Amino acid sequence: MIAKEQEDDCLGRDTTMCGDPISWFPMRVTYSRELKVKAELDRLAIENFLPMTYKLLDADTENPHRDLVPAINNLIFIHSSKDRISSLKSSNAVLQPLRYMMDRTVQQSHTIMTVPDAQMQNFMRVASRTDDSVMFLNDETVVGKVGKHVLITGGVFDGVTGVIRRVKRCKRVVVELEGIATVAIAFVPSVLLKEIEN
């Protein structure tokens, strides 16, 4: 029988991580300090993922330019243990802005959100692209009900799974980490889509 203390440490939706302290933690970063936090995590050799995209800056000035910037404000993913992250948050000034995200889909209060490894790998396959082949979405961008679940069977996104959703009047393959982040692939030929079970 699992002790009460161990039960309290079982984090996130994927209960198989109980006893395995390493997981992907989506974390908020206050005051848009994502790049500084990432640089510090890289220095400490802690695996992390910060989705990036090119955006047009200073569009109303004489010097408009495209810069690579965080694609989702105040969000970074960290692959580590809760104990390690919490220790760094309390001892490292650069990492103090990190905040755990709470999982609102479970009954237990104060459950820290984690992302199962397979879902994270699938998301990163798409969200690591910085060109126009992907679009990062907010809740208002996606309309209509969720369509078929599909597997992409060729091209640069070969092996990625997602759902068909209507985005900007077009049907697109969308990869979503529920309650965290959503990214859509701009175009996938229908011949490369195979319907799969949810």
PDB file of C-alpha atoms in Angstrom:
ATOM      1  CA  MET A   1       0.000   0.000   0.000  1.00  0.00           C
ATOM      2  CA  ILE A   2       1.331   3.409  -0.975  1.00  0.00           C
ATOM      3  CA  ALA A   3       1.976   5.704   1.950  1.00  0.00           C
ATOM      4  CA  LYS A   4      -0.029   8.922   2.121  1.00  0.00           C
ATOM      5  CA  GLU A   5       3.159  10.965   1.625  1.00  0.00           C
ATOM      6  CA  GLN A   6       3.927   9.080  -1.595  1.00  0.00           C
ATOM      7  CA  GLU A   7       0.385   9.575  -2.862  1.00  0.00           C
ATOM      8  CA  ASP A   8       0.728  13.313  -2.355  1.00  0.00           C
ATOM      9  CA  ASP A   9       3.902  13.301  -4.470  1.00  0.00           C
ATOM     10  CA  CYS A  10       2.232  11.656  -7.482  1.00  0.00           C
ATOM     11  CA  LEU A  11       2.053  14.590  -9.830  1.00  0.00           C
ATOM     12  CA  GLY A  12       0.131  15.377 -12.967  1.00  0.00           C
ATOM     13  CA  ARG A  13      -2.101  13.316 -15.217  1.00  0.00           C
ATOM     14  CA  ASP A  14       0.350  10.523 -15.962  1.00  0.00           C
ATOM     15  CA  THR A  15       0.308   8.420 -12.792  1.00  0.00           C
ATOM     16  CA  THR A  16       3.007   6.109 -14.169  1.00  0.00           C
ATOM     17  CA  MET A  17       5.530   8.755 -13.161  1.00  0.00           C
ATOM     18  CA  CYS A  18       4.917   8.016  -9.468  1.00  0.00           C
ATOM     19  CA  GLY A  19       8.242   6.665  -8.310  1.00  0.00           C
ATOM     20  CA  ASP A  20       9.971   8.164 -11.375  1.00  0.00           C
ATOM     21  CA  PRO A  21      10.764  11.767 -10.457  1.00  0.00           C
ATOM     22  CA  ILE A  22      11.788  12.913 -13.944  1.00  0.00           C
ATOM     23  CA  SER A  23       9.018  14.435 -16.051  1.00  0.00           C
ATOM     24  CA  TRP A  24       8.189  17.359 -18.317  1.00  0.00           C
ATOM     25  CA  PHE A  25       6.901  20.308 -16.285  1.00  0.00           C
ATOM     26  CA  PRO A  26       5.203  23.185 -18.128  1.00  0.00           C
ATOM     27  CA  MET A  27       6.086  26.277 -16.118  1.00  0.00           C
ATOM     28  CA  ARG A  28       5.107  29.920 -16.139  1.00  0.00           C
ATOM     29  CA  VAL A  29       7.853  32.535 -16.211  1.00  0.00           C
ATOM     30  CA  THR A  30       6.887  35.894 -14.754  1.00  0.00           C
ATOM     31  CA  TYR A  31       7.722  39.212 -16.429  1.00  0.00           C
ATOM     32  CA  SER A  32       8.627  37.655 -19.814  1.00  0.00           C
ATOM     33  CA  ARG A  33      12.016  36.382 -18.672  1.00  0.00           C
ATOM     34  CA  GLU A  34      11.805  33.162 -20.716  1.00  0.00           C
ATOM     35  CA  LEU A  35      15.103  33.677 -22.565  1.00  0.00           C
ATOM     36  CA  LYS A  36      17.069  34.409 -19.390  1.00  0.00           C
ATOM     37  CA  VAL A  37      15.573  31.348 -17.696  1.00  0.00           C
ATOM     38  CA  LYS A  38      16.374  29.166 -20.714  1.00  0.00           C
ATOM     39  CA  ALA A  39      19.965  30.398 -20.817  1.00  0.00           C
ATOM     40  CA  GLU A  40      20.405  29.534 -17.147  1.00  0.00           C
ATOM     41  CA  LEU A  41      18.837  26.079 -17.568  1.00  0.00           C
ATOM     42  CA  ASP A  42      21.150  25.460 -20.530  1.00  0.00           C
ATOM     43  CA  ARG A  43      24.132  26.541 -18.417  1.00  0.00           C
ATOM     44  CA  LEU A  44      23.093  24.032 -15.741  1.00  0.00           C
ATOM     45  CA  ALA A  45      22.610  21.306 -18.418  1.00  0.00           C
ATOM     46  CA  ILE A  46      18.935  20.896 -17.528  1.00  0.00           C
ATOM     47  CA  GLU A  47      16.868  19.803 -20.531  1.00  0.00           C
ATOM     48  CA  ASN A  48      14.227  22.345 -21.476  1.00  0.00           C
ATOM     49  CA  PHE A  49      12.102  23.448 -24.394  1.00  0.00           C
ATOM     50  CA  LEU A  50      11.127  27.007 -25.274  1.00  0.00           C
ATOM     51  CA  PRO A  51       8.954  27.273 -28.414  1.00  0.00           C
ATOM     52  CA  MET A  52      10.238  30.082 -30.620  1.00  0.00           C
ATOM     53  CA  THR A  53       8.857  31.850 -33.688  1.00  0.00           C
ATOM     54  CA  TYR A  54       9.746  34.754 -35.952  1.00  0.00           C
ATOM     55  CA  LYS A  55       7.654  37.886 -35.419  1.00  0.00           C
ATOM     56  CA  LEU A  56       7.666  41.235 -37.150  1.00  0.00           C
ATOM     57  CA  LEU A  57       8.797  43.870 -34.678  1.00  0.00           C
ATOM     58  CA  ASP A  58       8.645  47.658 -34.926  1.00  0.00           C
ATOM     59  CA  ALA A  59       6.245  47.382 -37.875  1.00  0.00           C
ATOM     60  CA  ASP A  60       5.176  51.025 -37.501  1.00  0.00           C
ATOM     61  CA  THR A  61       8.712  52.395 -37.545  1.00  0.00           C
ATOM     62  CA  GLU A  62      11.342  53.054 -40.215  1.00  0.00           C
ATOM     63  CA  ASN A  63      13.170  49.880 -39.203  1.00  0.00           C
ATOM     64  CA  PRO A  64      10.738  46.955 -39.151  1.00  0.00           C
ATOM     65  CA  HIS A  65      12.495  43.630 -38.671  1.00  0.00           C
ATOM     66  CA  ARG A  66      11.797  39.976 -37.958  1.00  0.00           C
ATOM     67  CA  ASP A  67      13.174  38.570 -34.718  1.00  0.00           C
ATOM     68  CA  LEU A  68      13.134  35.111 -33.204  1.00  0.00           C
ATOM     69  CA  VAL A  69      11.074  35.430 -30.009  1.00  0.00           C
ATOM     70  CA  PRO A  70       9.244  33.104 -27.605  1.00  0.00           C
ATOM     71  CA  ALA A  71       6.128  31.821 -29.359  1.00  0.00           C
ATOM     72  CA  ILE A  72       4.039  31.564 -26.180  1.00  0.00           C
ATOM     73  CA  ASN A  73       4.305  34.300 -23.593  1.00  0.00           C
ATOM     74  CA  ASN A  74       5.624  33.330 -20.164  1.00  0.00           C
ATOM     75  CA  LEU A  75       5.904  29.564 -20.802  1.00  0.00           C
ATOM     76  CA  ILE A  76       8.808  27.113 -20.759  1.00  0.00           C
ATOM     77  CA  PHE A  77       8.967  23.313 -20.426  1.00  0.00           C
ATOM     78  CA  ILE A  78      11.519  21.727 -18.090  1.00  0.00           C
ATOM     79  CA  HIS A  79      12.527  18.041 -18.053  1.00  0.00           C
ATOM     80  CA  SER A  80      13.660  17.353 -14.525  1.00  0.00           C
ATOM     81  CA  SER A  81      12.378  16.347 -11.094  1.00  0.00           C
ATOM     82  CA  LYS A  82      10.127  18.457  -8.911  1.00  0.00           C
ATOM     83  CA  ASP A  83      12.714  18.373  -6.105  1.00  0.00           C
ATOM     84  CA  ARG A  84      15.463  19.650  -8.401  1.00  0.00           C
ATOM     85  CA  ILE A  85      13.294  22.415  -9.871  1.00  0.00           C
ATOM     86  CA  SER A  86      12.018  23.503  -6.443  1.00  0.00           C
ATOM     87  CA  SER A  87      15.562  23.569  -5.075  1.00  0.00           C
ATOM     88  CA  LEU A  88      16.762  25.734  -7.953  1.00  0.00           C
ATOM     89  CA  LYS A  89      13.761  28.061  -7.629  1.00  0.00           C
ATOM     90  CA  SER A  90      14.701  28.762  -4.032  1.00  0.00           C
ATOM     91  CA  SER A  91      18.473  29.039  -4.502  1.00  0.00           C
ATOM     92  CA  ASN A  92      19.012  30.480  -7.984  1.00  0.00           C
ATOM     93  CA  ALA A  93      17.947  34.095  -8.520  1.00  0.00           C
ATOM     94  CA  VAL A  94      17.564  33.670 -12.289  1.00  0.00           C
ATOM     95  CA  LEU A  95      15.142  30.750 -11.826  1.00  0.00           C
ATOM     96  CA  GLN A  96      13.029  32.318  -9.074  1.00  0.00           C
ATOM     97  CA  PRO A  97      10.443  33.602 -11.637  1.00  0.00           C
ATOM     98  CA  LEU A  98       9.440  29.992 -12.445  1.00  0.00           C
ATOM     99  CA  ARG A  99       5.938  29.004 -11.319  1.00  0.00           C
ATOM    100  CA  TYR A 100       4.373  25.543 -11.473  1.00  0.00           C
ATOM    101  CA  MET A 101       1.135  25.185 -13.439  1.00  0.00           C
ATOM    102  CA  MET A 102      -1.748  23.526 -11.619  1.00  0.00           C
ATOM    103  CA  ASP A 103      -3.724  20.717 -13.261  1.00  0.00           C
ATOM    104  CA  ARG A 104      -7.405  21.699 -13.117  1.00  0.00           C
ATOM    105  CA  THR A 105      -8.561  18.408 -14.695  1.00  0.00           C
ATOM    106  CA  VAL A 106      -8.005  16.330 -11.547  1.00  0.00           C
ATOM    107  CA  GLN A 107     -10.063  16.356  -8.357  1.00  0.00           C
ATOM    108  CA  GLN A 108      -7.112  16.741  -6.039  1.00  0.00           C
ATOM    109  CA  SER A 109      -6.290  20.369  -5.402  1.00  0.00           C
ATOM    110  CA  HIS A 110      -2.753  21.686  -5.863  1.00  0.00           C
ATOM    111  CA  THR A 111      -1.805  18.979  -8.362  1.00  0.00           C
ATOM    112  CA  ILE A 112       1.172  20.123 -10.397  1.00  0.00           C
ATOM    113  CA  MET A 113       0.737  19.703 -14.134  1.00  0.00           C
ATOM    114  CA  THR A 114       3.103  17.450 -16.064  1.00  0.00           C
ATOM    115  CA  VAL A 115       3.186  16.314 -19.687  1.00  0.00           C
ATOM    116  CA  PRO A 116       3.732  12.619 -20.524  1.00  0.00           C
ATOM    117  CA  ASP A 117       6.931  12.095 -22.499  1.00  0.00           C
ATOM    118  CA  ALA A 118       5.218  10.780 -25.658  1.00  0.00           C
ATOM    119  CA  GLN A 119       2.895  13.814 -25.810  1.00  0.00           C
ATOM    120  CA  MET A 120       5.807  16.166 -25.245  1.00  0.00           C
ATOM    121  CA  GLN A 121       7.913  14.565 -27.978  1.00  0.00           C
ATOM    122  CA  ASN A 122       4.960  14.802 -30.388  1.00  0.00           C
ATOM    123  CA  PHE A 123       4.416  18.472 -29.498  1.00  0.00           C
ATOM    124  CA  MET A 124       8.104  19.340 -29.828  1.00  0.00           C
ATOM    125  CA  ARG A 125       8.277  17.768 -33.301  1.00  0.00           C
ATOM    126  CA  VAL A 126       5.886  20.494 -34.452  1.00  0.00           C
ATOM    127  CA  ALA A 127       6.567  23.364 -32.044  1.00  0.00           C
ATOM    128  CA  SER A 128      10.331  23.323 -32.654  1.00  0.00           C
ATOM    129  CA  ARG A 129       9.780  24.647 -36.194  1.00  0.00           C
ATOM    130  CA  THR A 130      10.402  28.379 -36.504  1.00  0.00           C
ATOM    131  CA  ASP A 131       9.220  28.868 -40.088  1.00  0.00           C
ATOM    132  CA  ASP A 132       5.768  29.524 -41.546  1.00  0.00           C
ATOM    133  CA  SER A 133       4.904  25.815 -41.573  1.00  0.00           C
ATOM    134  CA  VAL A 134       3.404  26.090 -38.066  1.00  0.00           C
ATOM    135  CA  MET A 135       1.093  28.479 -36.230  1.00  0.00           C
ATOM    136  CA  PHE A 136       0.843  28.872 -32.472  1.00  0.00           C
ATOM    137  CA  LEU A 137      -2.780  29.284 -31.432  1.00  0.00           C
ATOM    138  CA  ASN A 138      -4.798  30.713 -28.603  1.00  0.00           C
ATOM    139  CA  ASP A 139      -8.272  29.555 -27.563  1.00  0.00           C
ATOM    140  CA  GLU A 140      -9.966  32.151 -29.754  1.00  0.00           C
ATOM    141  CA  THR A 141      -8.187  31.003 -32.920  1.00  0.00           C
ATOM    142  CA  VAL A 142      -9.618  27.478 -32.937  1.00  0.00           C
ATOM    143  CA  VAL A 143     -13.330  27.160 -33.651  1.00  0.00           C
ATOM    144  CA  GLY A 144     -15.729  24.278 -34.059  1.00  0.00           C
ATOM    145  CA  LYS A 145     -15.629  20.758 -32.702  1.00  0.00           C
ATOM    146  CA  VAL A 146     -12.612  18.485 -32.680  1.00  0.00           C
ATOM    147  CA  GLY A 147     -12.392  16.419 -35.858  1.00  0.00           C
ATOM    148  CA  LYS A 148     -10.679  13.146 -36.670  1.00  0.00           C
ATOM    149  CA  HIS A 149      -7.517  12.036 -34.933  1.00  0.00           C
ATOM    150  CA  VAL A 150      -4.813  11.547 -37.539  1.00  0.00           C
ATOM    151  CA  LEU A 151      -1.267  10.315 -38.026  1.00  0.00           C
ATOM    152  CA  ILE A 152       0.960  12.098 -40.546  1.00  0.00           C
ATOM    153  CA  THR A 153       2.626   9.462 -42.706  1.00  0.00           C
ATOM    154  CA  GLY A 154       5.262  11.426 -44.619  1.00  0.00           C
ATOM    155  CA  GLY A 155       7.108  14.691 -45.058  1.00  0.00           C
ATOM    156  CA  VAL A 156       8.851  16.722 -42.354  1.00  0.00           C
ATOM    157  CA  PHE A 157       6.094  15.910 -39.834  1.00  0.00           C
ATOM    158  CA  ASP A 158       6.147  12.154 -40.463  1.00  0.00           C
ATOM    159  CA  GLY A 159       4.971  10.313 -37.331  1.00  0.00           C
ATOM    160  CA  VAL A 160       3.248  13.316 -35.712  1.00  0.00           C
ATOM    161  CA  THR A 161      -0.279  12.739 -34.397  1.00  0.00           C
ATOM    162  CA  GLY A 162      -2.935  15.418 -34.031  1.00  0.00           C
ATOM    163  CA  VAL A 163      -6.561  16.296 -34.597  1.00  0.00           C
ATOM    164  CA  ILE A 164      -8.277  18.026 -37.482  1.00  0.00           C
ATOM    165  CA  ARG A 165      -9.570  21.454 -36.420  1.00  0.00           C
ATOM    166  CA  ARG A 166     -10.805  24.497 -38.294  1.00  0.00           C
ATOM    167  CA  VAL A 167      -8.288  27.328 -37.995  1.00  0.00           C
ATOM    168  CA  LYS A 168      -8.722  30.589 -39.940  1.00  0.00           C
ATOM    169  CA  ARG A 169     -11.391  28.998 -42.149  1.00  0.00           C
ATOM    170  CA  CYS A 170      -9.163  26.065 -43.111  1.00  0.00           C
ATOM    171  CA  LYS A 171      -8.955  22.544 -41.743  1.00  0.00           C
ATOM    172  CA  ARG A 172      -5.542  21.913 -40.239  1.00  0.00           C
ATOM    173  CA  VAL A 173      -3.751  19.297 -38.162  1.00  0.00           C
ATOM    174  CA  VAL A 174      -3.559  20.636 -34.606  1.00  0.00           C
ATOM    175  CA  VAL A 175      -1.306  19.337 -31.833  1.00  0.00           C
ATOM    176  CA  GLU A 176      -2.530  20.350 -28.398  1.00  0.00           C
ATOM    177  CA  LEU A 177      -1.261  20.004 -24.866  1.00  0.00           C
ATOM    178  CA  GLU A 178      -4.591  20.504 -23.137  1.00  0.00           C
ATOM    179  CA  GLY A 179      -4.698  23.599 -20.972  1.00  0.00           C
ATOM    180  CA  ILE A 180      -1.100  24.496 -21.878  1.00  0.00           C
ATOM    181  CA  ALA A 181      -0.369  25.159 -25.554  1.00  0.00           C
ATOM    182  CA  THR A 182      -1.676  24.522 -29.069  1.00  0.00           C
ATOM    183  CA  VAL A 183       0.158  24.536 -32.391  1.00  0.00           C
ATOM    184  CA  ALA A 184      -1.224  23.934 -35.886  1.00  0.00           C
ATOM    185  CA  ILE A 185       0.532  22.740 -39.021  1.00  0.00           C
ATOM    186  CA  ALA A 186      -0.128  25.155 -41.867  1.00  0.00           C
ATOM    187  CA  PHE A 187      -0.559  22.487 -44.543  1.00  0.00           C
ATOM    188  CA  VAL A 188      -0.457  18.705 -44.793  1.00  0.00           C
ATOM    189  CA  PRO A 189      -1.509  16.954 -48.013  1.00  0.00           C
ATOM    190  CA  SER A 190      -4.552  14.765 -47.355  1.00  0.00           C
ATOM    191  CA  VAL A 191      -2.753  11.746 -48.849  1.00  0.00           C
ATOM    192  CA  LEU A 192      -0.338  11.885 -45.900  1.00  0.00           C
ATOM    193  CA  LEU A 193      -3.111  11.710 -43.262  1.00  0.00           C
ATOM    194  CA  LYS A 194      -4.174   8.398 -41.759  1.00  0.00           C
ATOM    195  CA  GLU A 195      -7.144   8.327 -39.389  1.00  0.00           C
ATOM    196  CA  ILE A 196      -6.371   6.709 -36.038  1.00  0.00           C
ATOM    197  CA  GLU A 197      -8.291   5.852 -32.882  1.00  0.00           C
ATOM    198  CA  ASN A 198      -8.290   8.418 -30.120  1.00  0.00           C
TER     199      ASN A 198
END
